[in-house]
Coordinates of C-alpha atoms in Angstrom, one line a residue:
M237 CA -0.1 -0.1 -0.1
V238 CA 2.8 2.2 1.0
E239 CA 4.4 1.8 -2.4
A240 CA 1.5 2.4 -4.4
A241 CA 0.9 5.5 -2.4
T242 CA 4.6 6.7 -3.1
H243 CA 3.7 5.9 -6.8
T244 CA 0.8 7.5 -6.9
R245 CA 2.7 10.9 -5.0
N246 CA 5.1 10.6 -8.1
L247 CA 2.5 10.6 -10.9
K248 CA 0.9 13.6 -9.4
K249 CA 4.4 15.4 -9.1
R250 CA 5.4 14.7 -12.6
D251 CA 1.9 15.4 -14.1
L252 CA 2.1 18.5 -12.2
S253 CA 5.6 19.6 -13.5
R254 CA 4.7 18.6 -16.8
L255 CA 1.8 21.0 -16.7
T256 CA 3.8 24.0 -14.8
M257 CA 6.6 23.2 -17.7
S258 CA 3.8 23.7 -20.5
I259 CA 2.5 26.8 -19.0
V260 CA 6.0 28.4 -18.5
I261 CA 6.6 27.7 -22.3
I262 CA 3.4 28.8 -23.9
V263 CA 3.6 31.8 -21.6
L264 CA 7.4 32.3 -22.6
C265 CA 6.4 31.8 -26.5
N266 CA 3.7 34.1 -26.2
F267 CA 6.2 36.8 -24.5
V268 CA 8.8 36.2 -27.4
G269 CA 5.6 36.4 -30.3
T270 CA 5.3 39.7 -28.8
F271 CA 9.0 40.8 -30.2
L272 CA 8.8 38.5 -33.3
F273 CA 6.8 38.6 -35.7
H274 CA 6.5 35.9 -39.1
R275 CA 3.3 34.9 -40.8
F276 CA 3.4 31.2 -43.0
D277 CA 2.0 31.3 -46.1
L278 CA 1.9 27.5 -47.6
T279 CA 0.3 28.4 -50.7
S280 CA 2.4 27.2 -53.7
E281 CA 2.3 30.8 -55.4
K282 CA 2.0 32.7 -51.9
R283 CA -1.4 34.0 -52.2
Y284 CA -1.0 35.3 -48.9
T285 CA 2.3 37.0 -48.6
L286 CA 2.1 40.8 -49.6
S287 CA 4.7 42.4 -51.5
P288 CA 7.5 44.3 -49.4
E289 CA 5.2 47.6 -50.9
S290 CA 2.2 46.7 -49.4
K291 CA 3.8 46.0 -46.0
E292 CA 5.6 49.2 -46.1
I293 CA 2.1 51.2 -46.8
A294 CA 0.5 49.4 -44.1
K295 CA 3.0 49.6 -41.4
N296 CA 3.6 53.3 -42.2
L297 CA -0.3 54.3 -42.0
K298 CA -0.9 57.3 -39.7
V299 CA -4.6 56.6 -38.6
T300 CA -7.2 54.3 -39.0
A301 CA -7.9 53.2 -42.4
F302 CA -11.5 51.9 -42.3
F303 CA -13.0 49.7 -45.8
K304 CA -16.9 49.2 -46.1
I305 CA -17.3 46.5 -48.6
Y306 CA -20.4 45.9 -49.8
L307 CA -20.2 41.8 -50.5
D308 CA -22.4 40.5 -48.2
G309 CA -26.3 38.5 -48.0
K310 CA -26.9 36.4 -50.4
L311 CA -24.4 35.9 -53.0
P312 CA -23.6 33.6 -56.2
P313 CA -20.5 31.5 -55.4
G314 CA -17.7 33.4 -57.4
L315 CA -18.7 36.6 -55.8
I316 CA -18.7 34.8 -52.0
K317 CA -15.2 33.5 -53.1
L318 CA -14.4 37.2 -53.8
R319 CA -15.5 38.0 -50.1
D320 CA -13.6 35.8 -48.6
E321 CA -10.4 36.9 -50.5
T322 CA -11.3 40.1 -49.9
K323 CA -11.5 39.2 -46.1
E324 CA -8.7 37.7 -46.0
M325 CA -6.2 40.3 -47.7
L326 CA -7.7 42.8 -45.4
D327 CA -6.8 40.6 -42.4
E328 CA -3.1 40.4 -43.6
F329 CA -2.8 44.1 -44.4
R330 CA -4.3 44.5 -40.9
A331 CA -1.7 41.8 -39.7
Y332 CA 1.4 44.3 -40.6
S333 CA -0.6 48.1 -39.8
N334 CA -0.9 47.6 -36.0
G335 CA -4.5 47.2 -36.4
K336 CA -4.6 50.7 -38.5
I337 CA -6.7 48.5 -41.0
Q338 CA -10.5 48.1 -40.0
Y339 CA -13.0 46.7 -42.2
E340 CA -16.7 46.2 -42.2
F341 CA -19.0 43.7 -44.9
I342 CA -22.4 45.3 -45.4
N343 CA -25.5 44.1 -47.7
P344 CA -26.9 47.0 -49.5
S345 CA -29.8 44.7 -50.1
A346 CA -30.5 44.2 -46.4
S347 CA -33.7 46.5 -46.3
S348 CA -36.8 44.7 -47.1
D349 CA -37.9 48.6 -47.7
E350 CA -37.7 49.3 -51.4
Q351 CA -37.5 52.9 -51.3
Q352 CA -35.0 52.6 -48.5
Q353 CA -33.2 50.2 -51.0
K354 CA -33.1 52.7 -53.8
A355 CA -31.5 55.4 -51.3
V356 CA -28.8 53.2 -50.5
F357 CA -28.2 52.4 -54.0
H358 CA -28.1 55.8 -54.6
Q359 CA -25.5 56.6 -52.3
L360 CA -23.4 53.7 -53.4
Y361 CA -23.7 55.1 -57.1
E362 CA -22.7 59.1 -56.0
A363 CA -19.6 57.6 -53.9
G364 CA -18.2 56.2 -57.6
L365 CA -19.2 52.7 -57.2
T366 CA -20.8 50.7 -60.3
P367 CA -23.6 47.9 -59.8
T368 CA -23.9 44.2 -61.2
E369 CA -26.9 43.1 -62.4
L370 CA -27.5 39.3 -61.7
E371 CA -30.1 36.5 -63.1
V372 CA -30.5 34.5 -59.9
K373 CA -32.3 31.0 -59.9
D374 CA -34.7 30.4 -56.8
N375 CA -37.7 28.1 -56.5
S376 CA -40.1 30.8 -58.3
G377 CA -38.0 30.8 -61.1
N378 CA -35.6 33.3 -62.4
S379 CA -35.5 36.8 -61.0
Q380 CA -32.6 39.7 -61.4
Q381 CA -30.3 40.9 -58.3
I382 CA -28.3 43.9 -58.3
I383 CA -24.9 43.4 -56.1
W384 CA -22.4 45.9 -55.3
P385 CA -18.9 44.3 -55.7
G386 CA -17.4 46.9 -54.2
A387 CA -16.2 48.8 -51.1
I388 CA -15.5 52.3 -49.9
L389 CA -12.6 53.1 -48.1
S390 CA -11.8 56.3 -45.2
Y391 CA -8.7 57.5 -44.5
M392 CA -7.4 60.7 -43.3
G393 CA -11.1 62.6 -43.4
R394 CA -11.8 61.3 -47.3
D395 CA -13.2 58.8 -49.1
I396 CA -12.4 56.8 -52.3
P397 CA -14.4 53.9 -53.9
I398 CA -12.7 50.7 -55.0
Q399 CA -14.4 48.5 -57.6
L400 CA -13.7 44.8 -56.4
L401 CA -14.5 43.1 -59.5
Q402 CA -12.9 43.6 -62.6
T403 CA -15.0 43.2 -65.8
Q404 CA -13.6 42.4 -69.0
M405 CA -15.5 41.6 -72.0
D406 CA -13.3 39.4 -73.6
A407 CA -12.8 37.0 -70.3
D408 CA -14.9 34.6 -69.4
P409 CA -16.7 34.5 -65.8
Q410 CA -13.9 32.7 -64.3
T411 CA -11.1 34.5 -65.5
Q412 CA -12.8 37.8 -64.6
L413 CA -13.0 36.3 -61.1
N414 CA -9.3 35.2 -61.0
N415 CA -8.3 38.8 -62.2
S416 CA -10.4 40.6 -59.5
I417 CA -8.7 38.5 -56.9
E418 CA -5.1 38.9 -58.3
A419 CA -5.9 42.1 -58.5
L420 CA -7.2 42.6 -54.8
E421 CA -3.7 43.5 -52.9
Y422 CA -2.9 46.4 -56.1
D423 CA -6.5 48.0 -55.3
I424 CA -6.1 48.2 -51.5
D425 CA -2.6 49.5 -51.8
N426 CA -3.6 52.0 -54.9
A427 CA -6.8 53.5 -52.7
I428 CA -4.6 54.2 -49.3
H429 CA -2.2 55.8 -51.7
K430 CA -4.4 58.1 -53.3
L431 CA -5.4 59.1 -50.2
S432 CA -1.9 59.1 -48.6
I433 CA -0.6 61.7 -51.6
Q434 CA 1.0 64.5 -50.2
M435 CA 3.3 66.5 -52.5
R436 CA 1.7 65.5 -55.9
P437 CA 3.7 65.7 -59.3
R438 CA 2.9 68.0 -61.8
V439 CA 1.9 67.0 -65.1
A440 CA 0.7 68.7 -68.2
F441 CA -1.4 68.6 -71.2
I442 CA 0.6 70.3 -73.9
D443 CA -1.4 72.8 -75.9
G444 CA -0.9 74.7 -79.2
Q445 CA -0.9 72.5 -82.1
G446 CA -4.6 71.7 -82.1
E447 CA -4.5 69.1 -79.0
L448 CA -7.6 67.5 -77.9
D449 CA -9.6 70.2 -75.8
S450 CA -10.2 70.6 -71.9
L451 CA -13.7 68.9 -72.8
S452 CA -12.3 65.7 -74.7
T453 CA -9.6 65.2 -72.0
A454 CA -12.0 66.3 -68.7
D455 CA -12.2 62.4 -67.5
A456 CA -8.7 61.5 -68.0
L457 CA -7.5 65.0 -66.0
K458 CA -10.3 63.9 -63.1
G459 CA -8.6 60.5 -63.2
L460 CA -5.0 62.0 -63.0
S461 CA -5.6 64.4 -60.6
E462 CA -6.2 62.0 -57.7
Y463 CA -2.3 61.3 -58.4
Y464 CA -0.8 64.4 -59.8
D465 CA -1.4 68.3 -60.1
V466 CA -2.2 68.4 -63.2
H467 CA -2.2 71.5 -65.9
R468 CA -2.5 72.4 -69.5
I469 CA 0.1 74.9 -70.9
T470 CA 1.0 76.3 -74.1
L471 CA 5.0 76.1 -75.0
H472 CA 5.0 79.4 -76.9
Q473 CA 8.7 79.1 -77.6
R474 CA 9.3 79.6 -73.8
L475 CA 12.5 77.7 -73.0
K476 CA 11.9 77.0 -69.3
S477 CA 8.0 76.4 -69.8
L478 CA 8.6 72.7 -68.6
Q479 CA 11.5 73.1 -66.3
T480 CA 8.4 72.6 -63.2
Y481 CA 7.0 69.2 -64.6
K482 CA 7.4 65.5 -64.6
A483 CA 5.7 64.7 -67.0
I484 CA 3.7 66.0 -70.0
I485 CA 0.5 64.6 -72.1
I486 CA 1.2 65.0 -76.2
A487 CA -2.7 64.3 -76.8
K488 CA -3.5 64.3 -80.8
P489 CA -1.9 67.4 -82.2
D490 CA -3.6 68.1 -85.7
T491 CA -1.1 71.0 -86.7
A492 CA 2.8 70.8 -87.0
F493 CA 5.3 71.6 -84.0
D494 CA 7.6 74.8 -84.3
E495 CA 11.3 73.4 -84.4
K496 CA 12.0 75.8 -81.4
D497 CA 9.1 73.9 -79.1
K498 CA 10.6 70.5 -80.5
F499 CA 13.7 71.5 -79.0
I500 CA 12.4 72.2 -75.8
I501 CA 10.0 69.3 -75.6
D502 CA 13.6 67.3 -76.8
Q503 CA 15.5 68.8 -74.0
F504 CA 13.0 68.3 -71.1
I505 CA 13.5 64.9 -71.8
M506 CA 17.2 65.2 -72.0
R507 CA 17.0 66.4 -68.1
G508 CA 14.6 63.1 -67.6
G509 CA 11.3 64.2 -68.6
K510 CA 8.7 61.6 -69.2
V511 CA 6.4 61.9 -72.1
L512 CA 2.7 60.1 -72.8
W513 CA 2.6 60.6 -77.1
L514 CA -0.8 59.9 -78.3
L515 CA -0.6 60.4 -82.3
D516 CA -2.3 60.1 -84.9
A517 CA -0.2 59.7 -88.5
L518 CA -3.1 60.0 -90.9
S519 CA -5.7 63.0 -90.8
A520 CA -9.6 62.0 -91.3
P521 CA -11.8 64.7 -91.1
M522 CA -14.9 63.5 -89.5
D523 CA -17.3 66.0 -90.7
S524 CA -17.2 65.0 -93.8
L525 CA -17.7 61.0 -92.7
K526 CA -21.1 62.1 -91.0
R527 CA -22.3 64.6 -93.7
N528 CA -21.4 62.2 -96.5
G529 CA -20.8 59.1 -95.5
M530 CA -17.5 59.3 -96.2
T531 CA -13.5 60.4 -95.6
L532 CA -10.3 60.0 -96.9
A533 CA -7.1 60.0 -94.1
F534 CA -4.1 61.6 -95.2
P535 CA -0.7 61.9 -93.6
A536 CA -0.6 64.4 -91.1
N537 CA 2.1 66.9 -91.0
L538 CA 3.1 67.0 -86.9
N539 CA 7.0 67.5 -87.9
L540 CA 7.5 64.7 -85.5
E541 CA 8.9 61.8 -87.6
D542 CA 12.4 62.6 -86.9
Q543 CA 12.3 63.3 -83.2
L544 CA 10.4 60.2 -82.5
F545 CA 12.8 58.2 -85.1
K546 CA 15.8 59.0 -83.2
Y547 CA 13.7 58.1 -80.1
G548 CA 13.5 54.8 -81.7
V549 CA 10.0 54.3 -83.0
R550 CA 7.8 55.3 -86.1
V551 CA 3.9 55.8 -86.1
N552 CA 2.9 54.4 -90.0
T553 CA 1.0 56.2 -92.7
N554 CA -1.4 53.9 -92.8
L555 CA -4.8 52.6 -91.3
I556 CA -6.0 49.7 -89.0
M557 CA -9.1 47.9 -89.5
D558 CA -9.6 45.0 -87.5
M559 CA -11.7 42.2 -86.9
Q560 CA -12.4 42.6 -83.2
C561 CA -13.7 45.9 -83.5
A562 CA -17.0 47.9 -81.7
D563 CA -20.2 48.7 -83.3
I564 CA -21.3 51.8 -85.1
Q565 CA -25.2 52.5 -84.9
L566 CA -26.6 52.9 -88.9
N567 CA -30.0 54.5 -89.7
M568 CA -31.8 51.5 -92.0
A569 CA -34.9 53.5 -92.8
Y570 CA -35.5 55.0 -96.0
P571 CA -35.4 58.6 -96.3
G572 CA -38.8 60.2 -94.7
Q573 CA -39.2 57.5 -92.5
Q574 CA -39.0 56.9 -88.6
P575 CA -35.3 56.5 -87.7
Q576 CA -34.5 52.9 -87.3
F577 CA -30.8 52.3 -85.8
K578 CA -28.9 49.1 -86.4
P579 CA -25.5 48.1 -85.0
F580 CA -22.8 47.1 -87.2
P581 CA -19.2 46.3 -86.9
W582 CA -17.1 49.2 -87.2
F583 CA -13.4 47.8 -88.3
F584 CA -11.9 51.4 -87.9
E585 CA -12.5 51.2 -84.1
P586 CA -10.3 47.9 -82.7
L587 CA -10.9 47.0 -79.3
I588 CA -7.5 45.7 -78.1
S589 CA -6.8 43.0 -75.5
S590 CA -3.6 43.1 -73.9
T591 CA -1.5 39.7 -73.7
S592 CA 1.3 41.5 -71.9
D593 CA 2.3 40.8 -68.9
N594 CA 3.9 44.2 -68.1
P595 CA 1.9 46.2 -64.9
I596 CA 0.7 49.2 -67.2
V597 CA -1.8 46.6 -69.3
K598 CA -2.1 43.3 -67.1
N599 CA -5.8 42.3 -66.8
L600 CA -6.8 45.6 -68.4
N601 CA -10.4 45.5 -70.0
L602 CA -10.3 46.2 -74.0
I603 CA -9.3 49.1 -75.3
E604 CA -10.9 51.2 -77.8
L605 CA -9.1 52.8 -80.4
N606 CA -10.3 54.9 -83.3
L607 CA -8.6 55.1 -86.4
A608 CA -5.0 54.1 -85.1
N609 CA -2.1 53.4 -87.1
T610 CA 0.8 50.7 -86.6
I611 CA 4.1 51.3 -84.7
D612 CA 7.4 50.1 -86.4
T613 CA 10.3 50.0 -83.1
I614 CA 13.8 51.4 -84.6
A615 CA 17.0 49.9 -83.5
V616 CA 18.5 52.7 -81.3
R617 CA 21.1 51.5 -79.0
G618 CA 20.8 52.3 -75.3
I619 CA 17.1 51.8 -75.6
K620 CA 14.6 49.1 -74.2
K621 CA 11.4 48.8 -76.3
T622 CA 8.2 47.0 -74.7
I623 CA 5.0 46.2 -76.8
L624 CA 2.3 46.9 -74.6
L625 CA -0.6 46.7 -76.8
T626 CA -1.1 45.0 -80.4
T627 CA -4.0 44.3 -82.6
S628 CA -5.9 40.7 -82.9
K629 CA -5.1 38.0 -84.8
Y630 CA -7.3 39.3 -88.1
T631 CA -5.9 42.5 -88.7
R632 CA -5.9 44.5 -92.5
L633 CA -3.7 47.4 -93.4
M634 CA -5.1 50.5 -95.7
N635 CA -2.4 52.8 -96.9
S636 CA -2.9 56.4 -96.9
P637 CA -4.4 58.1 -98.7
A638 CA -7.2 55.6 -97.2
R639 CA -10.9 55.6 -98.1
V640 CA -13.1 55.4 -94.9
S641 CA -17.2 54.9 -95.6
L642 CA -19.8 54.2 -93.8
A643 CA -21.1 51.4 -96.3
M644 CA -17.9 49.3 -95.7
A645 CA -19.8 48.9 -92.1
Q646 CA -22.3 47.0 -94.2
M647 CA -20.7 44.7 -96.2
K648 CA -19.3 41.5 -95.3
P649 CA -16.0 41.2 -94.6
D650 CA -13.6 39.2 -96.3
E651 CA -11.6 37.1 -94.1
R652 CA -8.6 36.9 -96.7
Q653 CA -7.8 40.4 -96.8
F654 CA -7.3 40.7 -92.9
T655 CA -4.2 38.8 -92.9
R656 CA -1.9 40.9 -90.5
S657 CA -2.0 39.9 -87.2
F658 CA -0.8 41.6 -83.7
E659 CA 0.7 45.1 -85.4
P660 CA 1.7 46.8 -82.1
V661 CA -0.5 50.4 -81.5
A662 CA 1.5 51.0 -77.7
V663 CA 5.3 50.9 -77.2
L664 CA 7.2 51.5 -73.7
L665 CA 10.6 53.1 -74.6
E666 CA 13.2 53.2 -71.6
G667 CA 16.8 54.2 -71.2
K668 CA 19.4 57.1 -72.4
F669 CA 17.9 58.9 -75.5
T670 CA 19.8 61.1 -77.6
S671 CA 19.0 64.4 -78.3
L672 CA 17.7 65.3 -82.0
Y673 CA 19.9 68.1 -82.1
K674 CA 23.1 66.4 -81.5
D675 CA 25.5 67.3 -84.0
R676 CA 23.3 69.3 -85.7
I677 CA 24.2 72.7 -87.5
D678 CA 20.9 73.9 -87.5
M679 CA 20.3 74.0 -84.0
P680 CA 18.4 77.2 -82.6
K681 CA 21.4 78.9 -80.8
D682 CA 19.9 81.6 -79.2
S683 CA 17.9 78.7 -77.5
I684 CA 21.3 76.4 -76.4
N685 CA 23.1 79.9 -75.1
A686 CA 19.5 80.9 -72.9
M687 CA 19.2 77.0 -71.5
G688 CA 21.8 74.8 -72.4
F689 CA 22.1 72.0 -74.3
T690 CA 22.2 67.8 -73.1
A691 CA 23.3 66.0 -76.0
E692 CA 22.2 62.4 -73.7
S693 CA 19.6 61.7 -71.5
I694 CA 19.6 60.7 -68.2
P695 CA 17.8 57.5 -67.7
T696 CA 13.9 58.1 -68.5
S697 CA 10.7 56.8 -70.5
M698 CA 8.2 57.6 -72.4
I699 CA 5.1 55.7 -74.6
V700 CA 4.2 56.1 -77.5
V701 CA 0.8 55.2 -78.9
S702 CA -0.2 55.6 -82.6
D703 CA -3.7 57.0 -81.7
G704 CA -5.0 60.2 -80.3
D705 CA -8.5 59.1 -79.5
V706 CA -7.1 56.7 -76.6
I707 CA -7.8 59.4 -73.9
A708 CA -10.7 61.1 -75.6
N709 CA -14.2 60.8 -73.9
A710 CA -17.4 61.3 -75.6
V711 CA -18.9 64.6 -75.5
R712 CA -22.8 65.6 -75.2
H713 CA -22.3 69.1 -76.9
S714 CA -25.7 70.2 -76.4
D715 CA -25.0 70.8 -72.6
N716 CA -21.2 70.0 -72.9
F717 CA -21.8 67.2 -70.8
T718 CA -19.0 64.5 -70.5
Y719 CA -19.1 60.4 -70.6
P720 CA -16.5 58.6 -69.0
L721 CA -13.1 57.9 -70.5
G722 CA -13.7 54.7 -72.5
Y723 CA -17.9 54.5 -72.1
D724 CA -18.8 53.5 -75.7
I725 CA -22.2 55.4 -76.1
Y726 CA -23.7 53.2 -78.9
M727 CA -22.7 50.1 -77.0
K728 CA -23.2 51.3 -73.4
T729 CA -20.1 49.8 -72.7
Q730 CA -16.9 50.8 -70.5
F731 CA -14.0 50.0 -71.9
G732 CA -10.3 49.9 -70.0
N733 CA -9.2 53.4 -71.8
R734 CA -9.0 55.5 -68.8
D735 CA -7.3 52.8 -66.7
F736 CA -4.9 52.4 -69.5
I737 CA -3.9 56.1 -69.5
I738 CA -3.5 56.3 -65.6
N739 CA -1.4 53.3 -65.6
C740 CA 0.9 55.0 -68.4
M741 CA 1.2 58.1 -66.2
N742 CA 1.6 55.9 -63.0
Y743 CA 4.6 54.0 -64.7
L744 CA 6.3 57.2 -66.3
C745 CA 6.1 58.9 -62.9
G746 CA 8.1 56.2 -61.0
D747 CA 5.2 54.7 -59.3
E748 CA 6.2 51.4 -61.0
N749 CA 6.6 49.8 -57.9
L750 CA 3.1 50.1 -57.2
L751 CA 2.3 48.8 -60.5
T752 CA 4.2 45.8 -59.8
I753 CA 2.0 44.5 -57.8
R754 CA -0.3 44.1 -60.4
T755 CA 2.0 41.1 -61.8
K756 CA 0.4 39.0 -59.1
Q757 CA -0.5 35.8 -60.3
L758 CA -3.2 33.4 -58.8
T759 CA -4.4 30.0 -59.5
L760 CA -7.8 29.2 -59.3
R761 CA -8.1 25.3 -58.5
L762 CA -11.7 24.8 -59.9
L763 CA -13.7 22.2 -60.2
D764 CA -14.1 20.5 -63.7
G765 CA -18.1 21.5 -64.0
K766 CA -19.2 18.7 -66.7
K767 CA -17.6 15.8 -63.9
A768 CA -18.7 17.6 -60.5
V769 CA -22.4 17.0 -62.6
T770 CA -21.7 13.4 -64.5
F771 CA -19.8 12.0 -60.5
R772 CA -22.1 14.2 -58.7
T773 CA -23.4 11.1 -56.2
R774 CA -19.7 9.8 -56.2
L775 CA -18.5 13.0 -55.2
Q776 CA -20.8 13.2 -52.5
I777 CA -19.8 9.7 -50.9
I778 CA -16.2 10.7 -51.4
N779 CA -16.6 14.0 -49.7
M780 CA -19.3 13.4 -46.6
V781 CA -19.7 9.4 -46.3
I782 CA -15.9 8.3 -46.3
P783 CA -14.1 11.1 -43.6
I784 CA -16.9 10.1 -41.5
A785 CA -16.5 6.2 -41.8
L786 CA -12.7 6.9 -41.6
I787 CA -13.2 8.8 -37.8
I788 CA -15.9 5.7 -36.7
L789 CA -13.4 3.6 -37.9
L790 CA -10.8 5.3 -36.1
G791 CA -12.8 5.4 -32.9
I792 CA -13.1 2.0 -33.1
I793 CA -9.5 1.0 -33.5
M794 CA -9.1 2.7 -30.6
T795 CA -11.4 1.4 -28.4
W796 CA -10.1 -1.6 -29.2
I797 CA -6.2 -0.7 -28.3
R798 CA -7.4 0.7 -25.3
K799 CA -9.0 -2.9 -23.9
Q800 CA -6.3 -5.0 -24.8
K801 CA -4.1 -2.4 -23.0
Y802 CA -6.0 -1.9 -19.9
A803 CA -7.2 -5.8 -19.7
K804 CA -3.8 -6.3 -18.6

């Protein structure tokens, strides 16, 4: 009996010491954990690992950033996936922000009062979010459901909308969902970045050569103003007119540049300035097209050919026809009858889809061009050239002067004529550029004496797009109402022009670190829909019955082992 009691006391002491040691270890681990921080991401593509830029943004938050995410309630499976991924991404940001990231998920359709629902919807629309209408199947049949796949970020006394669902016309729903999830980190970073900017770099639209006016570029200016201090300036041969600007935009000039203004732009580039060239190599009077149903596109004399050639590109004097194109509405009624408009493919308005992984164009929606030209790259030492956008596989090129007729829209296209493929229409140039005026006898001497001369640039960059209308928003001239950039009033579709222009300027102005987050790729491991239906019963058994059976079997085995052990 004494030995048994002693043995029992020893067992109690051992168990007590083990318990005490376990508690001490747990307390020590928690204490050390307050000083050391690490998160483990076991996914192959590092789905939940933030980039160093994102971690830095989260750590540098000055006050609480509050997200209201309008993805809650009854949602289809794809949006449930997007909601869950958004929550996990925000949790990751919050882990590095010392608790300064907070969020709330809201169901905008929670109220059963229809008037209150409409009031909430109107408030979200005014805040900048875009709704999506879905067809939902239920017991009573099919019904329409309006959802708002977006968020509102409140930070430092300001609000900004975030569109979480990235829609792309040329992508299937699963691809759109995957692209939206890939873009989550960038969307959150970009929104915080916009509200955190203190000193905005100065950007200028150049005027004086018939460029697009302020109404035609109103939405681009609005979007760029979220990042930059944007102005419109006329050079007027003033040598120091670009001195305080980081980048300039030359948007669809229609008259020749003065040699002295070219010199000013050249030296702006030599000193590290960035340029977004949006040029039409052909001039096509649109009034003639509307009035007569036909116009001629002939070379536009911009006096920029030698300058662009020196930098490494040539905008060709041809006209692109593309079978991947927008529609045009034509009146098919007889004269004197009620107008009857019918859509026809307008091959002169190509819809460009990007296949490049460059962050400027990755995951962008289709980009709408109008009467665009092709671009050739020139071998220039020290200049890296990146093709950003190309036409589709079925392209036709018309040499100037090119006849553009509305009647061509009604003709069935001959596919044998669309033999060109993937013609470049946007090129990024990076490196050290050589001045157009190096070793030239006819250099403006007075300009050289007044501002000095630099023959080779410091490392800089520029983007050349062979269509000026890529930045032009539609205008209702009766009341000067401007539509969003990229919105096609005939197709009632929003294209990706606005995002493209903003991404170009973000890259040129040094926000490429933020843009690189867009290159993050995730793999959605989806079920094969056909197999899921065909083998539904088998899959249900595998996923539900077999795990339960294994647990029961394991319980029986453990019970038998215990009986065998303690029976002795």
